[in-house]
């Protein structure tokens, strides 16, 4: 399956930093979902986490974590 991701664009110069940030985020999200990802660029994942919200272990998050995720739309 192949997906094309297009960032919103305004007139003017291409925002390369926004493209780089989006690319890094998508690679890291893919790596989190599939540890066997073959991409070897931009795969350094941050070491911090928020339990039940970001980069957390498998399992059901707490009620507080679920509410926080809903609040920040993650």
mmCIF file of N, CA and C in Angstrom:
data_model
loop_
_atom_site.group_PDB
_atom_site.id
_atom_site.type_symbol
_atom_site.label_atom_id
_atom_site.label_comp_id
_atom_site.label_asym_id
_atom_site.label_seq_id
_atom_site.Cartn_x
_atom_site.Cartn_y
_atom_site.Cartn_z
ATOM 1 N N UNK A 1 0.846 -1.159 0.000
ATOM 2 C CA UNK A 1 0.000 0.000 0.000
ATOM 3 C C UNK A 1 0.901 1.234 0.000
ATOM 4 N N UNK A 2 0.501 2.256 -0.693
ATOM 5 C CA UNK A 2 1.295 3.474 -0.797
ATOM 6 C C UNK A 2 0.422 4.675 -0.487
ATOM 7 N N UNK A 3 0.915 5.556 0.351
ATOM 8 C CA UNK A 3 0.197 6.782 0.699
ATOM 9 C C UNK A 3 1.045 7.978 0.320
ATOM 10 N N UNK A 4 0.427 9.016 -0.166
ATOM 11 C CA UNK A 4 1.093 10.281 -0.429
ATOM 12 C C UNK A 4 0.569 11.294 0.578
ATOM 13 N N UNK A 5 1.464 11.942 1.273
ATOM 14 C CA UNK A 5 1.089 12.929 2.283
ATOM 15 C C UNK A 5 1.454 14.298 1.747
ATOM 16 N N UNK A 6 0.486 15.193 1.708
ATOM 17 C CA UNK A 6 0.718 16.552 1.216
ATOM 18 C C UNK A 6 0.448 17.538 2.348
ATOM 19 N N UNK A 7 1.434 18.362 2.631
ATOM 20 C CA UNK A 7 1.249 19.399 3.642
ATOM 21 C C UNK A 7 0.542 20.588 3.015
ATOM 22 N N UNK A 8 -0.212 21.314 3.813
ATOM 23 C CA UNK A 8 -0.858 22.530 3.317
ATOM 24 C C UNK A 8 0.222 23.493 2.849
ATOM 25 N N UNK A 9 -0.043 24.181 1.777
ATOM 26 C CA UNK A 9 0.975 25.072 1.235
ATOM 27 C C UNK A 9 0.368 26.436 0.930
ATOM 28 N N UNK A 10 1.143 27.447 1.201
ATOM 29 C CA UNK A 10 0.760 28.801 0.835
ATOM 30 C C UNK A 10 1.702 29.251 -0.275
ATOM 31 N N UNK A 11 1.431 30.392 -0.838
ATOM 32 C CA UNK A 11 2.310 30.913 -1.883
ATOM 33 C C UNK A 11 3.673 31.228 -1.289
ATOM 34 N N UNK A 12 4.689 31.079 -2.089
ATOM 35 C CA UNK A 12 6.035 31.418 -1.632
ATOM 36 C C UNK A 12 6.955 30.222 -1.647
ATOM 37 N N UNK A 13 8.047 30.373 -0.939
ATOM 38 C CA UNK A 13 9.097 29.365 -0.899
ATOM 39 C C UNK A 13 8.607 28.122 -0.151
ATOM 40 N N UNK A 14 9.047 26.951 -0.611
ATOM 41 C CA UNK A 14 8.700 25.690 0.041
ATOM 42 C C UNK A 14 9.296 25.674 1.450
ATOM 43 N N UNK A 15 8.487 25.307 2.428
ATOM 44 C CA UNK A 15 8.921 25.268 3.817
ATOM 45 C C UNK A 15 9.606 23.920 4.090
ATOM 46 N N UNK A 16 10.903 23.875 3.814
ATOM 47 C CA UNK A 16 11.656 22.621 3.945
ATOM 48 C C UNK A 16 11.714 22.117 5.387
ATOM 49 N N UNK A 17 11.731 23.025 6.357
ATOM 50 C CA UNK A 17 11.785 22.575 7.752
ATOM 51 C C UNK A 17 10.479 21.883 8.141
ATOM 52 N N UNK A 18 9.343 22.349 7.630
ATOM 53 C CA UNK A 18 8.055 21.702 7.920
ATOM 54 C C UNK A 18 8.010 20.315 7.282
ATOM 55 N N UNK A 19 8.533 20.205 6.074
ATOM 56 C CA UNK A 19 8.575 18.907 5.397
ATOM 57 C C UNK A 19 9.467 17.948 6.170
ATOM 58 N N UNK A 20 10.624 18.414 6.612
ATOM 59 C CA UNK A 20 11.560 17.586 7.366
ATOM 60 C C UNK A 20 10.943 17.133 8.686
ATOM 61 N N UNK A 21 10.246 18.047 9.372
ATOM 62 C CA UNK A 21 9.605 17.716 10.642
ATOM 63 C C UNK A 21 8.508 16.677 10.445
ATOM 64 N N UNK A 22 7.690 16.843 9.410
ATOM 65 C CA UNK A 22 6.613 15.890 9.132
ATOM 66 C C UNK A 22 7.196 14.523 8.764
ATOM 67 N N UNK A 23 8.256 14.530 7.944
ATOM 68 C CA UNK A 23 8.898 13.274 7.551
ATOM 69 C C UNK A 23 9.445 12.542 8.779
ATOM 70 N N UNK A 24 10.139 13.258 9.640
ATOM 71 C CA UNK A 24 10.698 12.647 10.846
ATOM 72 C C UNK A 24 9.602 12.070 11.728
ATOM 73 N N UNK A 25 8.524 12.827 11.919
ATOM 74 C CA UNK A 25 7.409 12.354 12.743
ATOM 75 C C UNK A 25 6.808 11.071 12.164
ATOM 76 N N UNK A 26 6.562 11.053 10.853
ATOM 77 C CA UNK A 26 5.933 9.885 10.240
ATOM 78 C C UNK A 26 6.845 8.662 10.294
ATOM 79 N N UNK A 27 8.137 8.848 10.117
ATOM 80 C CA UNK A 27 9.071 7.726 10.224
ATOM 81 C C UNK A 27 9.071 7.180 11.650
ATOM 82 N N UNK A 28 9.111 8.070 12.645
ATOM 83 C CA UNK A 28 9.125 7.629 14.033
ATOM 84 C C UNK A 28 7.809 6.957 14.426
ATOM 85 N N UNK A 29 6.689 7.465 13.916
ATOM 86 C CA UNK A 29 5.394 6.834 14.199
ATOM 87 C C UNK A 29 5.336 5.453 13.556
ATOM 88 N N UNK A 30 5.863 5.338 12.344
ATOM 89 C CA UNK A 30 5.908 4.043 11.670
ATOM 90 C C UNK A 30 6.789 3.060 12.415
ATOM 91 N N UNK A 31 7.917 3.534 12.926
ATOM 92 C CA UNK A 31 8.820 2.684 13.680
ATOM 93 C C UNK A 31 8.173 2.220 14.989
ATOM 94 N N UNK A 32 7.410 3.103 15.622
ATOM 95 C CA UNK A 32 6.714 2.725 16.859
ATOM 96 C C UNK A 32 5.667 1.652 16.577
ATOM 97 N N UNK A 33 4.999 1.744 15.427
ATOM 98 C CA UNK A 33 3.966 0.776 15.070
ATOM 99 C C UNK A 33 4.568 -0.523 14.539
ATOM 100 N N UNK A 34 5.753 -0.423 13.929
ATOM 101 C CA UNK A 34 6.380 -1.589 13.314
ATOM 102 C C UNK A 34 7.887 -1.536 13.572
ATOM 103 N N UNK A 35 8.343 -2.165 14.662
ATOM 104 C CA UNK A 35 9.766 -2.114 15.006
ATOM 105 C C UNK A 35 10.674 -2.707 13.929
ATOM 106 N N UNK A 36 10.128 -3.489 13.018
ATOM 107 C CA UNK A 36 10.913 -4.086 11.944
ATOM 108 C C UNK A 36 11.057 -3.189 10.730
ATOM 109 N N UNK A 37 10.696 -1.930 10.861
ATOM 110 C CA UNK A 37 10.778 -0.989 9.748
ATOM 111 C C UNK A 37 12.204 -0.952 9.215
ATOM 112 N N UNK A 38 12.347 -0.995 7.888
ATOM 113 C CA UNK A 38 13.669 -1.077 7.290
ATOM 114 C C UNK A 38 14.337 0.273 7.087
ATOM 115 N N UNK A 39 13.613 1.356 7.222
ATOM 116 C CA UNK A 39 14.200 2.674 7.030
ATOM 117 C C UNK A 39 15.296 2.884 8.076
ATOM 118 N N UNK A 40 16.469 3.343 7.626
ATOM 119 C CA UNK A 40 17.542 3.567 8.588
ATOM 120 C C UNK A 40 17.872 5.049 8.762
ATOM 121 N N UNK A 41 17.118 5.924 8.155
ATOM 122 C CA UNK A 41 17.300 7.365 8.294
ATOM 123 C C UNK A 41 16.227 7.907 9.236
ATOM 124 N N UNK A 42 16.603 8.848 10.051
ATOM 125 C CA UNK A 42 15.680 9.546 10.951
ATOM 126 C C UNK A 42 14.916 8.602 11.876
ATOM 127 N N UNK A 43 15.541 7.522 12.282
ATOM 128 C CA UNK A 43 14.848 6.554 13.133
ATOM 129 C C UNK A 43 15.218 6.703 14.602
ATOM 130 N N UNK A 44 15.955 7.744 14.942
ATOM 131 C CA UNK A 44 16.277 7.963 16.350
ATOM 132 C C UNK A 44 15.010 8.445 17.066
ATOM 133 N N UNK A 45 14.506 7.610 17.924
ATOM 134 C CA UNK A 45 13.271 7.910 18.642
ATOM 135 C C UNK A 45 13.631 8.565 19.976
ATOM 136 N N UNK A 46 12.903 9.579 20.330
ATOM 137 C CA UNK A 46 13.144 10.265 21.608
ATOM 138 C C UNK A 46 13.029 9.276 22.758
ATOM 139 N N UNK A 47 13.762 9.516 23.813
ATOM 140 C CA UNK A 47 13.773 8.585 24.948
ATOM 141 C C UNK A 47 12.697 8.889 25.977
ATOM 142 N N UNK A 48 12.050 10.043 25.880
ATOM 143 C CA UNK A 48 11.020 10.379 26.864
ATOM 144 C C UNK A 48 9.685 9.753 26.464
ATOM 145 N N UNK A 49 8.808 9.623 27.420
ATOM 146 C CA UNK A 49 7.464 9.107 27.157
ATOM 147 C C UNK A 49 6.501 9.698 28.179
ATOM 148 N N UNK A 50 5.235 9.629 27.868
ATOM 149 C CA UNK A 50 4.173 9.986 28.811
ATOM 150 C C UNK A 50 3.333 8.721 28.930
ATOM 151 N N UNK A 51 3.370 8.104 30.097
ATOM 152 C CA UNK A 51 2.730 6.816 30.297
ATOM 153 C C UNK A 51 1.254 6.835 29.886
ATOM 154 N N UNK A 52 0.916 5.947 28.978
ATOM 155 C CA UNK A 52 -0.450 5.845 28.498
ATOM 156 C C UNK A 52 -0.802 6.835 27.398
ATOM 157 N N UNK A 53 0.142 7.711 27.012
ATOM 158 C CA UNK A 53 -0.162 8.746 26.020
ATOM 159 C C UNK A 53 0.788 8.669 24.828
ATOM 160 N N UNK A 54 2.084 8.815 25.065
ATOM 161 C CA UNK A 54 3.074 8.850 23.990
ATOM 162 C C UNK A 54 4.193 7.864 24.282
ATOM 163 N N UNK A 55 4.546 7.039 23.306
ATOM 164 C CA UNK A 55 5.621 6.056 23.423
ATOM 165 C C UNK A 55 5.507 5.253 24.715
ATOM 166 N N UNK A 56 4.368 4.640 24.913
ATOM 167 C CA UNK A 56 4.125 3.885 26.133
ATOM 168 C C UNK A 56 4.071 2.395 25.824
ATOM 169 N N UNK A 57 4.051 1.621 26.854
ATOM 170 C CA UNK A 57 3.982 0.169 26.706
ATOM 171 C C UNK A 57 2.620 -0.251 26.187
ATOM 172 N N UNK A 58 2.584 -1.515 25.768
ATOM 173 C CA UNK A 58 1.321 -2.108 25.331
ATOM 174 C C UNK A 58 0.373 -2.210 26.516
ATOM 175 N N UNK A 59 -0.893 -2.264 26.235
ATOM 176 C CA UNK A 59 -1.871 -2.424 27.302
ATOM 177 C C UNK A 59 -2.841 -1.258 27.334
ATOM 178 N N UNK A 60 -3.861 -1.418 28.135
ATOM 179 C CA UNK A 60 -4.898 -0.409 28.232
ATOM 180 C C UNK A 60 -4.414 0.774 29.072
ATOM 181 N N UNK A 61 -4.528 2.004 28.522
ATOM 182 C CA UNK A 61 -4.116 3.171 29.307
ATOM 183 C C UNK A 61 -5.106 3.451 30.441
ATOM 184 N N UNK A 62 -4.642 4.158 31.444
ATOM 185 C CA UNK A 62 -5.515 4.516 32.558
ATOM 186 C C UNK A 62 -6.609 5.467 32.073
ATOM 187 N N UNK A 63 -7.622 5.643 32.884
ATOM 188 C CA UNK A 63 -8.704 6.572 32.556
ATOM 189 C C UNK A 63 -8.161 7.989 32.391
ATOM 190 N N UNK A 64 -7.257 8.389 33.277
ATOM 191 C CA UNK A 64 -6.672 9.731 33.202
ATOM 192 C C UNK A 64 -5.893 9.907 31.896
ATOM 193 N N UNK A 65 -5.109 8.893 31.521
ATOM 194 C CA UNK A 65 -4.336 8.972 30.274
ATOM 195 C C UNK A 65 -5.273 9.040 29.071
ATOM 196 N N UNK A 66 -6.328 8.253 29.082
ATOM 197 C CA UNK A 66 -7.300 8.272 27.979
ATOM 198 C C UNK A 66 -7.974 9.630 27.851
ATOM 199 N N UNK A 67 -8.337 10.216 28.980
ATOM 200 C CA UNK A 67 -8.962 11.540 28.961
ATOM 201 C C UNK A 67 -7.991 12.605 28.442
ATOM 202 N N UNK A 68 -6.721 12.508 28.867
ATOM 203 C CA UNK A 68 -5.718 13.458 28.406
ATOM 204 C C UNK A 68 -5.503 13.318 26.907
ATOM 205 N N UNK A 69 -5.426 12.083 26.403
ATOM 206 C CA UNK A 69 -5.274 11.843 24.964
ATOM 207 C C UNK A 69 -6.438 12.460 24.198
ATOM 208 N N UNK A 70 -7.639 12.271 24.737
ATOM 209 C CA UNK A 70 -8.825 12.834 24.089
ATOM 210 C C UNK A 70 -8.773 14.358 24.099
ATOM 211 N N UNK A 71 -8.305 14.919 25.187
ATOM 212 C CA UNK A 71 -8.227 16.376 25.340
ATOM 213 C C UNK A 71 -7.262 17.004 24.337
ATOM 214 N N UNK A 72 -6.103 16.356 24.133
ATOM 215 C CA UNK A 72 -5.110 16.928 23.215
ATOM 216 C C UNK A 72 -5.214 16.323 21.803
ATOM 217 N N UNK A 73 -6.218 15.480 21.607
ATOM 218 C CA UNK A 73 -6.514 14.864 20.307
ATOM 219 C C UNK A 73 -5.322 14.094 19.728
ATOM 220 N N UNK A 74 -4.796 13.182 20.568
ATOM 221 C CA UNK A 74 -3.705 12.315 20.129
ATOM 222 C C UNK A 74 -4.271 10.972 19.789
#
